[in-house]
Amino acid sequence: MADSARALRLAGTIKKLVARALETEIKDPRLGFVTVTDVRVTGDLQQASVFYTVYGGEEERAATAAALTSAKGRLRSLVGRELGIRLTPTLEFHLDAVPETAASLDKALHEAQQRDEELRRLRENATYAGDEDPYRHKDESDGEDA
């Protein structure tokens, strides 16, 4: 079992190697504008999950996923040659959900800001339903012995 520091170093190296290989080595026309966002390596250093984002719509994402699947063997060979370790980890590509999550959070924050603004406008002309201070005070007498 490898230590986690080694797995983290290996993940960082794989990230750089895959990004550079996608930019210079892989010439698939289906490959869109890809950014490698993260790589996670298992504790035994046998599998590497490569997370990526693609600029564009659903069609570009599907084409890029197909291109990465077909280039998986070539990328693993390039990574293995550069790493120089006994066993080269298998590569699995996963579309990173960070941009979609960020967009949905952005939308939720914008809606919350609009609701806060609407509530502020409603409070400007609001009046109390009863007395402004509904609590009894010791100096007031309302017919009871306190």
mmCIF file of N, CA and C in Angstrom:
data_model
loop_
_atom_site.group_PDB
_atom_site.id
_atom_site.type_symbol
_atom_site.label_atom_id
_atom_site.label_comp_id
_atom_site.label_asym_id
_atom_site.label_seq_id
_atom_site.Cartn_x
_atom_site.Cartn_y
_atom_site.Cartn_z
ATOM 1 N N MET A 1 0.844 -1.177 0.000
ATOM 2 C CA MET A 1 0.000 0.000 0.000
ATOM 3 C C MET A 1 0.888 1.238 0.000
ATOM 4 N N ALA A 2 0.617 2.140 -0.909
ATOM 5 C CA ALA A 2 1.414 3.356 -1.016
ATOM 6 C C ALA A 2 0.901 4.399 -0.035
ATOM 7 N N ASP A 3 1.787 5.307 0.339
ATOM 8 C CA ASP A 3 1.340 6.372 1.225
ATOM 9 C C ASP A 3 0.574 7.426 0.436
ATOM 10 N N SER A 4 -0.243 8.188 1.142
ATOM 11 C CA SER A 4 -1.097 9.151 0.445
ATOM 12 C C SER A 4 -0.297 10.289 -0.177
ATOM 13 N N ALA A 5 0.845 10.624 0.396
ATOM 14 C CA ALA A 5 1.673 11.681 -0.184
ATOM 15 C C ALA A 5 2.177 11.261 -1.562
ATOM 16 N N ARG A 6 2.563 9.999 -1.683
ATOM 17 C CA ARG A 6 3.029 9.508 -2.985
ATOM 18 C C ARG A 6 1.881 9.506 -3.987
ATOM 19 N N ALA A 7 0.703 9.100 -3.546
ATOM 20 C CA ALA A 7 -0.469 9.093 -4.432
ATOM 21 C C ALA A 7 -0.794 10.510 -4.902
ATOM 22 N N LEU A 8 -0.670 11.488 -4.010
ATOM 23 C CA LEU A 8 -0.937 12.877 -4.391
ATOM 24 C C LEU A 8 0.100 13.387 -5.387
ATOM 25 N N ARG A 9 1.368 13.064 -5.162
ATOM 26 C CA ARG A 9 2.410 13.476 -6.104
ATOM 27 C C ARG A 9 2.190 12.829 -7.465
ATOM 28 N N LEU A 10 1.846 11.544 -7.454
ATOM 29 C CA LEU A 10 1.596 10.824 -8.696
ATOM 30 C C LEU A 10 0.390 11.419 -9.428
ATOM 31 N N ALA A 11 -0.652 11.777 -8.688
ATOM 32 C CA ALA A 11 -1.844 12.379 -9.298
ATOM 33 C C ALA A 11 -1.498 13.712 -9.961
ATOM 34 N N GLY A 12 -0.684 14.515 -9.289
ATOM 35 C CA GLY A 12 -0.279 15.793 -9.873
ATOM 36 C C GLY A 12 0.534 15.613 -11.144
ATOM 37 N N THR A 13 1.411 14.626 -11.127
ATOM 38 C CA THR A 13 2.223 14.355 -12.316
ATOM 39 C C THR A 13 1.363 13.847 -13.455
ATOM 40 N N ILE A 14 0.432 12.950 -13.159
ATOM 41 C CA ILE A 14 -0.462 12.423 -14.192
ATOM 42 C C ILE A 14 -1.307 13.546 -14.777
ATOM 43 N N LYS A 15 -1.758 14.464 -13.939
ATOM 44 C CA LYS A 15 -2.565 15.591 -14.419
ATOM 45 C C LYS A 15 -1.787 16.410 -15.446
ATOM 46 N N LYS A 16 -0.531 16.727 -15.114
ATOM 47 C CA LYS A 16 0.300 17.497 -16.040
ATOM 48 C C LYS A 16 0.563 16.732 -17.329
ATOM 49 N N LEU A 17 0.866 15.436 -17.205
ATOM 50 C CA LEU A 17 1.184 14.634 -18.387
ATOM 51 C C LEU A 17 -0.015 14.485 -19.315
ATOM 52 N N VAL A 18 -1.190 14.208 -18.746
ATOM 53 C CA VAL A 18 -2.391 14.037 -19.565
ATOM 54 C C VAL A 18 -2.762 15.354 -20.233
ATOM 55 N N ALA A 19 -2.680 16.454 -19.500
ATOM 56 C CA ALA A 19 -3.012 17.762 -20.086
ATOM 57 C C ALA A 19 -2.072 18.092 -21.238
ATOM 58 N N ARG A 20 -0.792 17.858 -21.041
ATOM 59 C CA ARG A 20 0.169 18.133 -22.106
ATOM 60 C C ARG A 20 -0.049 17.203 -23.297
ATOM 61 N N ALA A 21 -0.348 15.931 -23.029
ATOM 62 C CA ALA A 21 -0.574 14.977 -24.124
ATOM 63 C C ALA A 21 -1.834 15.340 -24.906
ATOM 64 N N LEU A 22 -2.877 15.779 -24.232
ATOM 65 C CA LEU A 22 -4.094 16.184 -24.934
ATOM 66 C C LEU A 22 -3.845 17.407 -25.806
ATOM 67 N N GLU A 23 -2.941 18.243 -25.369
ATOM 68 C CA GLU A 23 -2.645 19.454 -26.124
ATOM 69 C C GLU A 23 -1.730 19.184 -27.317
ATOM 70 N N THR A 24 -0.764 18.285 -27.152
ATOM 71 C CA THR A 24 0.256 18.126 -28.190
ATOM 72 C C THR A 24 0.206 16.795 -28.935
ATOM 73 N N GLU A 25 -0.134 15.701 -28.265
ATOM 74 C CA GLU A 25 -0.012 14.366 -28.852
ATOM 75 C C GLU A 25 -1.285 13.860 -29.531
ATOM 76 N N ILE A 26 -2.416 14.067 -28.906
ATOM 77 C CA ILE A 26 -3.681 13.506 -29.393
ATOM 78 C C ILE A 26 -4.275 14.466 -30.418
ATOM 79 N N LYS A 27 -4.436 13.981 -31.626
ATOM 80 C CA LYS A 27 -4.915 14.822 -32.738
ATOM 81 C C LYS A 27 -6.293 14.372 -33.229
ATOM 82 N N ASP A 28 -7.151 14.002 -32.320
ATOM 83 C CA ASP A 28 -8.501 13.573 -32.674
ATOM 84 C C ASP A 28 -9.360 14.801 -32.937
ATOM 85 N N PRO A 29 -10.033 14.878 -34.102
ATOM 86 C CA PRO A 29 -10.863 16.060 -34.385
ATOM 87 C C PRO A 29 -12.086 16.173 -33.466
ATOM 88 N N ARG A 30 -12.480 15.078 -32.843
ATOM 89 C CA ARG A 30 -13.625 15.125 -31.927
ATOM 90 C C ARG A 30 -13.268 15.775 -30.601
ATOM 91 N N LEU A 31 -11.979 15.862 -30.319
ATOM 92 C CA LEU A 31 -11.520 16.402 -29.044
ATOM 93 C C LEU A 31 -11.753 17.903 -29.019
ATOM 94 N N GLY A 32 -12.580 18.353 -28.093
ATOM 95 C CA GLY A 32 -12.891 19.773 -27.982
ATOM 96 C C GLY A 32 -11.877 20.494 -27.122
ATOM 97 N N PHE A 33 -12.264 21.657 -26.666
ATOM 98 C CA PHE A 33 -11.408 22.452 -25.779
ATOM 99 C C PHE A 33 -11.516 21.847 -24.383
ATOM 100 N N VAL A 34 -10.537 20.992 -24.037
ATOM 101 C CA VAL A 34 -10.580 20.202 -22.803
ATOM 102 C C VAL A 34 -9.646 20.811 -21.772
ATOM 103 N N THR A 35 -10.109 20.830 -20.521
ATOM 104 C CA THR A 35 -9.274 21.229 -19.399
ATOM 105 C C THR A 35 -9.295 20.097 -18.378
ATOM 106 N N VAL A 36 -8.123 19.597 -18.022
ATOM 107 C CA VAL A 36 -8.023 18.575 -16.982
ATOM 108 C C VAL A 36 -8.076 19.302 -15.648
ATOM 109 N N THR A 37 -9.121 19.016 -14.867
ATOM 110 C CA THR A 37 -9.330 19.754 -13.622
ATOM 111 C C THR A 37 -8.743 19.046 -12.407
ATOM 112 N N ASP A 38 -8.740 17.705 -12.408
ATOM 113 C CA ASP A 38 -8.263 16.985 -11.233
ATOM 114 C C ASP A 38 -7.932 15.556 -11.624
ATOM 115 N N VAL A 39 -7.037 14.948 -10.874
ATOM 116 C CA VAL A 39 -6.728 13.524 -11.015
ATOM 117 C C VAL A 39 -6.686 12.945 -9.619
ATOM 118 N N ARG A 40 -7.340 11.827 -9.437
ATOM 119 C CA ARG A 40 -7.315 11.121 -8.153
ATOM 120 C C ARG A 40 -6.803 9.709 -8.394
ATOM 121 N N VAL A 41 -5.820 9.332 -7.610
ATOM 122 C CA VAL A 41 -5.206 8.012 -7.737
ATOM 123 C C VAL A 41 -5.603 7.197 -6.515
ATOM 124 N N THR A 42 -5.933 5.925 -6.737
ATOM 125 C CA THR A 42 -6.282 5.049 -5.631
ATOM 126 C C THR A 42 -5.054 4.815 -4.762
ATOM 127 N N GLY A 43 -5.274 4.321 -3.551
ATOM 128 C CA GLY A 43 -4.188 4.100 -2.602
ATOM 129 C C GLY A 43 -3.151 3.100 -3.074
ATOM 130 N N ASP A 44 -3.577 2.125 -3.883
ATOM 131 C CA ASP A 44 -2.627 1.130 -4.390
ATOM 132 C C ASP A 44 -1.978 1.565 -5.705
ATOM 133 N N LEU A 45 -2.251 2.768 -6.159
ATOM 134 C CA LEU A 45 -1.674 3.373 -7.370
ATOM 135 C C LEU A 45 -2.017 2.603 -8.648
ATOM 136 N N GLN A 46 -3.115 1.876 -8.645
ATOM 137 C CA GLN A 46 -3.482 1.069 -9.805
ATOM 138 C C GLN A 46 -4.482 1.754 -10.724
ATOM 139 N N GLN A 47 -5.243 2.711 -10.219
ATOM 140 C CA GLN A 47 -6.255 3.387 -11.030
ATOM 141 C C GLN A 47 -6.169 4.891 -10.811
ATOM 142 N N ALA A 48 -6.316 5.606 -11.902
ATOM 143 C CA ALA A 48 -6.326 7.062 -11.832
ATOM 144 C C ALA A 48 -7.612 7.564 -12.483
ATOM 145 N N SER A 49 -8.357 8.358 -11.756
ATOM 146 C CA SER A 49 -9.564 8.979 -12.278
ATOM 147 C C SER A 49 -9.210 10.391 -12.708
ATOM 148 N N VAL A 50 -9.390 10.669 -13.995
ATOM 149 C CA VAL A 50 -9.053 11.965 -14.561
ATOM 150 C C VAL A 50 -10.360 12.735 -14.767
ATOM 151 N N PHE A 51 -10.476 13.886 -14.126
ATOM 152 C CA PHE A 51 -11.662 14.716 -14.244
ATOM 153 C C PHE A 51 -11.363 15.853 -15.218
ATOM 154 N N TYR A 52 -12.306 16.133 -16.095
ATOM 155 C CA TYR A 52 -12.092 17.138 -17.128
ATOM 156 C C TYR A 52 -13.360 17.930 -17.369
ATOM 157 N N THR A 53 -13.186 19.110 -17.938
ATOM 158 C CA THR A 53 -14.307 19.924 -18.391
ATOM 159 C C THR A 53 -14.116 20.208 -19.872
ATOM 160 N N VAL A 54 -15.216 20.485 -20.540
ATOM 161 C CA VAL A 54 -15.183 20.773 -21.976
ATOM 162 C C VAL A 54 -15.949 22.057 -22.209
ATOM 163 N N TYR A 55 -15.347 22.943 -22.981
ATOM 164 C CA TYR A 55 -16.026 24.173 -23.355
ATOM 165 C C TYR A 55 -17.003 23.850 -24.479
ATOM 166 N N GLY A 56 -18.253 24.210 -24.294
ATOM 167 C CA GLY A 56 -19.252 23.970 -25.320
ATOM 168 C C GLY A 56 -20.480 23.292 -24.746
ATOM 169 N N GLY A 57 -21.307 22.822 -25.657
ATOM 170 C CA GLY A 57 -22.565 22.217 -25.264
ATOM 171 C C GLY A 57 -22.477 20.710 -25.113
ATOM 172 N N GLU A 58 -23.653 20.116 -25.094
ATOM 173 C CA GLU A 58 -23.753 18.671 -24.884
ATOM 174 C C GLU A 58 -23.122 17.879 -26.032
ATOM 175 N N GLU A 59 -23.224 18.396 -27.235
ATOM 176 C CA GLU A 59 -22.645 17.715 -28.396
ATOM 177 C C GLU A 59 -21.122 17.650 -28.296
ATOM 178 N N GLU A 60 -20.496 18.748 -27.880
ATOM 179 C CA GLU A 60 -19.042 18.774 -27.719
ATOM 180 C C GLU A 60 -18.601 17.849 -26.601
ATOM 181 N N ARG A 61 -19.394 17.789 -25.522
ATOM 182 C CA ARG A 61 -19.056 16.899 -24.402
ATOM 183 C C ARG A 61 -19.088 15.438 -24.831
ATOM 184 N N ALA A 62 -20.107 15.071 -25.592
ATOM 185 C CA ALA A 62 -20.224 13.678 -26.048
ATOM 186 C C ALA A 62 -19.080 13.328 -26.995
ATOM 187 N N ALA A 63 -18.748 14.232 -27.904
ATOM 188 C CA ALA A 63 -17.657 13.975 -28.848
ATOM 189 C C ALA A 63 -16.323 13.872 -28.119
ATOM 190 N N THR A 64 -16.108 14.718 -27.142
ATOM 191 C CA THR A 64 -14.860 14.680 -26.386
ATOM 192 C C THR A 64 -14.762 13.407 -25.560
ATOM 193 N N ALA A 65 -15.880 12.971 -24.987
ATOM 194 C CA ALA A 65 -15.872 11.727 -24.214
ATOM 195 C C ALA A 65 -15.512 10.549 -25.109
ATOM 196 N N ALA A 66 -16.044 10.525 -26.318
ATOM 197 C CA ALA A 66 -15.707 9.456 -27.258
ATOM 198 C C ALA A 66 -14.235 9.520 -27.653
ATOM 199 N N ALA A 67 -13.713 10.713 -27.868
ATOM 200 C CA ALA A 67 -12.302 10.878 -28.237
ATOM 201 C C ALA A 67 -11.386 10.435 -27.101
ATOM 202 N N LEU A 68 -11.738 10.769 -25.865
ATOM 203 C CA LEU A 68 -10.918 10.364 -24.730
ATOM 204 C C LEU A 68 -10.958 8.856 -24.529
ATOM 205 N N THR A 69 -12.114 8.257 -24.752
ATOM 206 C CA THR A 69 -12.219 6.803 -24.632
ATOM 207 C C THR A 69 -11.343 6.113 -25.665
ATOM 208 N N SER A 70 -11.341 6.628 -26.880
ATOM 209 C CA SER A 70 -10.528 5.998 -27.914
ATOM 210 C C SER A 70 -9.034 6.270 -27.716
ATOM 211 N N ALA A 71 -8.676 7.350 -27.054
ATOM 212 C CA ALA A 71 -7.263 7.684 -26.838
ATOM 213 C C ALA A 71 -6.736 7.191 -25.492
ATOM 214 N N LYS A 72 -7.559 6.462 -24.754
ATOM 215 C CA LYS A 72 -7.189 6.030 -23.411
ATOM 216 C C LYS A 72 -5.896 5.206 -23.399
ATOM 217 N N GLY A 73 -5.763 4.276 -24.324
ATOM 218 C CA GLY A 73 -4.570 3.425 -24.380
ATOM 219 C C GLY A 73 -3.318 4.219 -24.707
ATOM 220 N N ARG A 74 -3.429 5.120 -25.665
ATOM 221 C CA ARG A 74 -2.286 5.959 -26.046
ATOM 222 C C ARG A 74 -1.869 6.854 -24.879
ATOM 223 N N LEU A 75 -2.837 7.429 -24.190
ATOM 224 C CA LEU A 75 -2.523 8.281 -23.047
ATOM 225 C C LEU A 75 -1.869 7.489 -21.922
ATOM 226 N N ARG A 76 -2.348 6.278 -21.691
ATOM 227 C CA ARG A 76 -1.752 5.445 -20.638
ATOM 228 C C ARG A 76 -0.308 5.105 -20.995
ATOM 229 N N SER A 77 -0.045 4.824 -22.272
ATOM 230 C CA SER A 77 1.324 4.541 -22.707
ATOM 231 C C SER A 77 2.229 5.743 -22.478
ATOM 232 N N LEU A 78 1.749 6.925 -22.838
ATOM 233 C CA LEU A 78 2.545 8.138 -22.639
ATOM 234 C C LEU A 78 2.810 8.395 -21.158
ATOM 235 N N VAL A 79 1.793 8.213 -20.337
ATOM 236 C CA VAL A 79 1.939 8.417 -18.897
ATOM 237 C C VAL A 79 2.917 7.399 -18.326
ATOM 238 N N GLY A 80 2.788 6.138 -18.727
ATOM 239 C CA GLY A 80 3.682 5.094 -18.229
ATOM 240 C C GLY A 80 5.128 5.340 -18.601
ATOM 241 N N ARG A 81 5.351 5.797 -19.808
ATOM 242 C CA ARG A 81 6.713 6.080 -20.262
ATOM 243 C C ARG A 81 7.332 7.210 -19.438
ATOM 244 N N GLU A 82 6.548 8.244 -19.151
ATOM 245 C CA GLU A 82 7.070 9.391 -18.411
ATOM 246 C C GLU A 82 7.229 9.119 -16.921
ATOM 247 N N LEU A 83 6.323 8.314 -16.336
ATOM 248 C CA LEU A 83 6.383 8.064 -14.897
ATOM 249 C C LEU A 83 7.555 7.179 -14.510
ATOM 250 N N GLY A 84 7.794 6.139 -15.282
ATOM 251 C CA GLY A 84 8.888 5.234 -14.973
ATOM 252 C C GLY A 84 8.650 4.388 -13.740
ATOM 253 N N ILE A 85 7.400 4.089 -13.419
ATOM 254 C CA ILE A 85 7.116 3.206 -12.284
ATOM 255 C C ILE A 85 6.776 1.820 -12.814
ATOM 256 N N ARG A 86 6.800 0.853 -11.928
ATOM 257 C CA ARG A 86 6.624 -0.535 -12.342
ATOM 258 C C ARG A 86 5.268 -0.786 -12.994
ATOM 259 N N LEU A 87 4.213 -0.322 -12.376
ATOM 260 C CA LEU A 87 2.864 -0.526 -12.920
ATOM 261 C C LEU A 87 2.235 0.825 -13.234
ATOM 262 N N THR A 88 1.810 0.976 -14.474
ATOM 263 C CA THR A 88 1.150 2.214 -14.884
ATOM 264 C C THR A 88 -0.324 2.128 -14.506
ATOM 265 N N PRO A 89 -0.858 3.133 -13.833
ATOM 266 C CA PRO A 89 -2.280 3.091 -13.457
ATOM 267 C C PRO A 89 -3.190 3.160 -14.687
ATOM 268 N N THR A 90 -4.327 2.499 -14.593
ATOM 269 C CA THR A 90 -5.324 2.613 -15.650
ATOM 270 C C THR A 90 -5.981 3.980 -15.530
ATOM 271 N N LEU A 91 -6.370 4.526 -16.662
ATOM 272 C CA LEU A 91 -6.973 5.859 -16.677
ATOM 273 C C LEU A 91 -8.469 5.751 -16.913
ATOM 274 N N GLU A 92 -9.226 6.439 -16.095
ATOM 275 C CA GLU A 92 -10.673 6.546 -16.266
ATOM 276 C C GLU A 92 -10.999 8.028 -16.371
ATOM 277 N N PHE A 93 -11.776 8.388 -17.375
ATOM 278 C CA PHE A 93 -12.110 9.789 -17.594
ATOM 279 C C PHE A 93 -13.531 10.059 -17.130
ATOM 280 N N HIS A 94 -13.674 11.152 -16.369
ATOM 281 C CA HIS A 94 -14.975 11.546 -15.830
ATOM 282 C C HIS A 94 -15.196 13.033 -16.126
ATOM 283 N N LEU A 95 -16.363 13.345 -16.646
ATOM 284 C CA LEU A 95 -16.722 14.741 -16.873
ATOM 285 C C LEU A 95 -16.933 15.399 -15.523
ATOM 286 N N ASP A 96 -16.245 16.481 -15.289
ATOM 287 C CA ASP A 96 -16.313 17.176 -14.007
ATOM 288 C C ASP A 96 -17.593 17.996 -13.939
ATOM 289 N N ALA A 97 -18.312 17.881 -12.838
ATOM 290 C CA ALA A 97 -19.591 18.575 -12.677
ATOM 291 C C ALA A 97 -19.437 19.944 -12.026
ATOM 292 N N VAL A 98 -18.230 20.395 -11.822
ATOM 293 C CA VAL A 98 -18.001 21.673 -11.145
ATOM 294 C C VAL A 98 -18.656 22.845 -11.878
ATOM 295 N N PRO A 99 -18.518 22.983 -13.195
ATOM 296 C CA PRO A 99 -19.139 24.151 -13.842
ATOM 297 C C PRO A 99 -20.658 24.176 -13.695
ATOM 298 N N GLU A 100 -21.308 23.023 -13.824
ATOM 299 C CA GLU A 100 -22.761 22.982 -13.686
ATOM 300 C C GLU A 100 -23.177 23.295 -12.254
ATOM 301 N N THR A 101 -22.423 22.773 -11.278
ATOM 302 C CA THR A 101 -22.723 23.049 -9.882
ATOM 303 C C THR A 101 -22.535 24.524 -9.583
ATOM 304 N N ALA A 102 -21.471 25.099 -10.107
ATOM 305 C CA ALA A 102 -21.222 26.529 -9.895
ATOM 306 C C ALA A 102 -22.324 27.376 -10.522
ATOM 307 N N ALA A 103 -22.791 26.971 -11.697
ATOM 308 C CA ALA A 103 -23.867 27.717 -12.355
ATOM 309 C C ALA A 103 -25.161 27.645 -11.550
ATOM 310 N N SER A 104 -25.477 26.462 -11.017
ATOM 311 C CA SER A 104 -26.706 26.344 -10.230
ATOM 312 C C SER A 104 -26.598 27.123 -8.924
ATOM 313 N N LEU A 105 -25.415 27.136 -8.298
ATOM 314 C CA LEU A 105 -25.230 27.930 -7.086
ATOM 315 C C LEU A 105 -25.321 29.418 -7.393
ATOM 316 N N ASP A 106 -24.767 29.816 -8.513
ATOM 317 C CA ASP A 106 -24.846 31.212 -8.935
ATOM 318 C C ASP A 106 -26.293 31.637 -9.135
ATOM 319 N N LYS A 107 -27.077 30.769 -9.768
ATOM 320 C CA LYS A 107 -28.486 31.049 -10.002
ATOM 321 C C LYS A 107 -29.246 31.159 -8.677
ATOM 322 N N ALA A 108 -28.967 30.237 -7.743
ATOM 323 C CA ALA A 108 -29.634 30.261 -6.442
ATOM 324 C C ALA A 108 -29.282 31.522 -5.664
ATOM 325 N N LEU A 109 -28.030 31.942 -5.714
ATOM 326 C CA LEU A 109 -27.624 33.170 -5.025
ATOM 327 C C LEU A 109 -28.290 34.397 -5.645
ATOM 328 N N HIS A 110 -28.423 34.408 -6.964
ATOM 329 C CA HIS A 110 -29.081 35.526 -7.640
ATOM 330 C C HIS A 110 -30.559 35.596 -7.246
ATOM 331 N N GLU A 111 -31.229 34.445 -7.189
ATOM 332 C CA GLU A 111 -32.633 34.417 -6.784
ATOM 333 C C GLU A 111 -32.788 34.877 -5.339
ATOM 334 N N ALA A 112 -31.882 34.460 -4.459
ATOM 335 C CA ALA A 112 -31.948 34.877 -3.058
ATOM 336 C C ALA A 112 -31.750 36.383 -2.941
ATOM 337 N N GLN A 113 -30.856 36.935 -3.741
ATOM 338 C CA GLN A 113 -30.622 38.375 -3.722
ATOM 339 C C GLN A 113 -31.869 39.118 -4.196
ATOM 340 N N GLN A 114 -32.545 38.605 -5.228
ATOM 341 C CA GLN A 114 -33.771 39.244 -5.712
ATOM 342 C C GLN A 114 -34.863 39.197 -4.652
ATOM 343 N N ARG A 115 -34.992 38.075 -3.963
ATOM 344 C CA ARG A 115 -36.007 37.966 -2.910
ATOM 345 C C ARG A 115 -35.700 38.911 -1.754
ATOM 346 N N ASP A 116 -34.426 39.011 -1.377
ATOM 347 C CA ASP A 116 -34.043 39.942 -0.318
ATOM 348 C C ASP A 116 -34.371 41.380 -0.709
ATOM 349 N N GLU A 117 -34.120 41.730 -1.951
ATOM 350 C CA GLU A 117 -34.415 43.076 -2.438
ATOM 351 C C GLU A 117 -35.921 43.344 -2.416
ATOM 352 N N GLU A 118 -36.698 42.347 -2.822
ATOM 353 C CA GLU A 118 -38.157 42.494 -2.799
ATOM 354 C C GLU A 118 -38.655 42.650 -1.366
ATOM 355 N N LEU A 119 -38.116 41.881 -0.448
ATOM 356 C CA LEU A 119 -38.494 41.969 0.955
ATOM 357 C C LEU A 119 -38.112 43.333 1.537
ATOM 358 N N ARG A 120 -36.963 43.864 1.157
ATOM 359 C CA ARG A 120 -36.549 45.184 1.614
ATOM 360 C C ARG A 120 -37.517 46.250 1.128
ATOM 361 N N ARG A 121 -37.958 46.139 -0.135
ATOM 362 C CA ARG A 121 -38.924 47.103 -0.674
ATOM 363 C C ARG A 121 -40.252 47.010 0.064
ATOM 364 N N LEU A 122 -40.702 45.819 0.409
ATOM 365 C CA LEU A 122 -41.960 45.647 1.138
ATOM 366 C C LEU A 122 -41.865 46.211 2.547
ATOM 367 N N ARG A 123 -40.709 46.134 3.176
ATOM 368 C CA ARG A 123 -40.535 46.618 4.545
ATOM 369 C C ARG A 123 -40.476 48.137 4.626
ATOM 370 N N GLU A 124 -40.177 48.812 3.527
ATOM 371 C CA GLU A 124 -40.043 50.266 3.565
ATOM 372 C C GLU A 124 -41.328 50.950 4.018
ATOM 373 N N ASN A 125 -42.460 50.512 3.557
ATOM 374 C CA ASN A 125 -43.744 51.147 3.881
ATOM 375 C C ASN A 125 -44.564 50.319 4.853
ATOM 376 N N ALA A 126 -43.968 49.365 5.494
ATOM 377 C CA ALA A 126 -44.708 48.486 6.401
ATOM 378 C C ALA A 126 -44.965 49.181 7.737
ATOM 379 N N THR A 127 -46.105 48.849 8.339
ATOM 380 C CA THR A 127 -46.434 49.351 9.672
ATOM 381 C C THR A 127 -46.713 48.159 10.563
ATOM 382 N N TYR A 128 -46.645 48.410 11.869
ATOM 383 C CA TYR A 128 -46.882 47.341 12.816
ATOM 384 C C TYR A 128 -48.361 46.969 12.822
ATOM 385 N N ALA A 129 -48.673 45.710 13.039
ATOM 386 C CA ALA A 129 -50.058 45.254 13.090
ATOM 387 C C ALA A 129 -50.716 45.686 14.393
ATOM 388 N N GLY A 130 -49.958 45.762 15.448
ATOM 389 C CA GLY A 130 -50.473 46.197 16.747
ATOM 390 C C GLY A 130 -49.647 47.355 17.237
ATOM 391 N N ASP A 131 -49.368 47.337 18.526
ATOM 392 C CA ASP A 131 -48.506 48.377 19.077
ATOM 393 C C ASP A 131 -47.074 48.149 18.617
ATOM 394 N N GLU A 132 -46.336 49.218 18.620
ATOM 395 C CA GLU A 132 -44.942 49.119 18.195
ATOM 396 C C GLU A 132 -44.135 48.280 19.181
ATOM 397 N N ASP A 133 -44.475 48.403 20.470
ATOM 398 C CA ASP A 133 -43.819 47.610 21.514
ATOM 399 C C ASP A 133 -44.907 46.849 22.266
ATOM 400 N N PRO A 134 -45.142 45.582 21.965
ATOM 401 C CA PRO A 134 -46.273 44.855 22.547
ATOM 402 C C PRO A 134 -46.035 44.343 23.963
ATOM 403 N N TYR A 135 -44.885 44.561 24.554
ATOM 404 C CA TYR A 135 -44.554 44.003 25.859
ATOM 405 C C TYR A 135 -44.927 44.960 26.971
ATOM 406 N N ARG A 136 -45.281 44.388 28.111
ATOM 407 C CA ARG A 136 -45.605 45.189 29.290
ATOM 408 C C ARG A 136 -44.323 45.641 29.959
ATOM 409 N N HIS A 137 -44.414 46.818 30.550
ATOM 410 C CA HIS A 137 -43.272 47.346 31.285
ATOM 411 C C HIS A 137 -43.702 47.601 32.718
ATOM 412 N N LYS A 138 -42.771 47.600 33.652
ATOM 413 C CA LYS A 138 -43.081 47.747 35.068
ATOM 414 C C LYS A 138 -43.691 49.108 35.385
ATOM 415 N N ASP A 139 -43.321 50.122 34.699
ATOM 416 C CA ASP A 139 -43.825 51.459 35.008
ATOM 417 C C ASP A 139 -45.260 51.662 34.518
ATOM 418 N N GLU A 140 -45.748 50.776 33.697
ATOM 419 C CA GLU A 140 -47.117 50.891 33.202
ATOM 420 C C GLU A 140 -48.058 50.114 34.117
ATOM 421 N N SER A 141 -49.237 50.614 34.283
ATOM 422 C CA SER A 141 -50.233 49.878 35.059
ATOM 423 C C SER A 141 -51.431 49.615 34.179
ATOM 424 N N ASP A 142 -51.844 48.390 34.157
ATOM 425 C CA ASP A 142 -53.002 48.030 33.334
ATOM 426 C C ASP A 142 -54.095 47.416 34.178
ATOM 427 N N GLY A 143 -54.160 47.854 35.441
ATOM 428 C CA GLY A 143 -55.226 47.409 36.295
ATOM 429 C C GLY A 143 -54.877 46.196 37.128
ATOM 430 N N GLU A 144 -53.752 45.614 36.969
ATOM 431 C CA GLU A 144 -53.363 44.449 37.746
ATOM 432 C C GLU A 144 -52.275 44.827 38.737
ATOM 433 N N ASP A 145 -52.209 44.108 39.804
ATOM 434 C CA ASP A 145 -51.130 44.318 40.754
ATOM 435 C C ASP A 145 -49.957 43.434 40.332
ATOM 436 N N ALA A 146 -48.877 44.046 40.032
ATOM 437 C CA ALA A 146 -47.740 43.262 39.525
ATOM 438 C C ALA A 146 -46.843 42.808 40.598
#
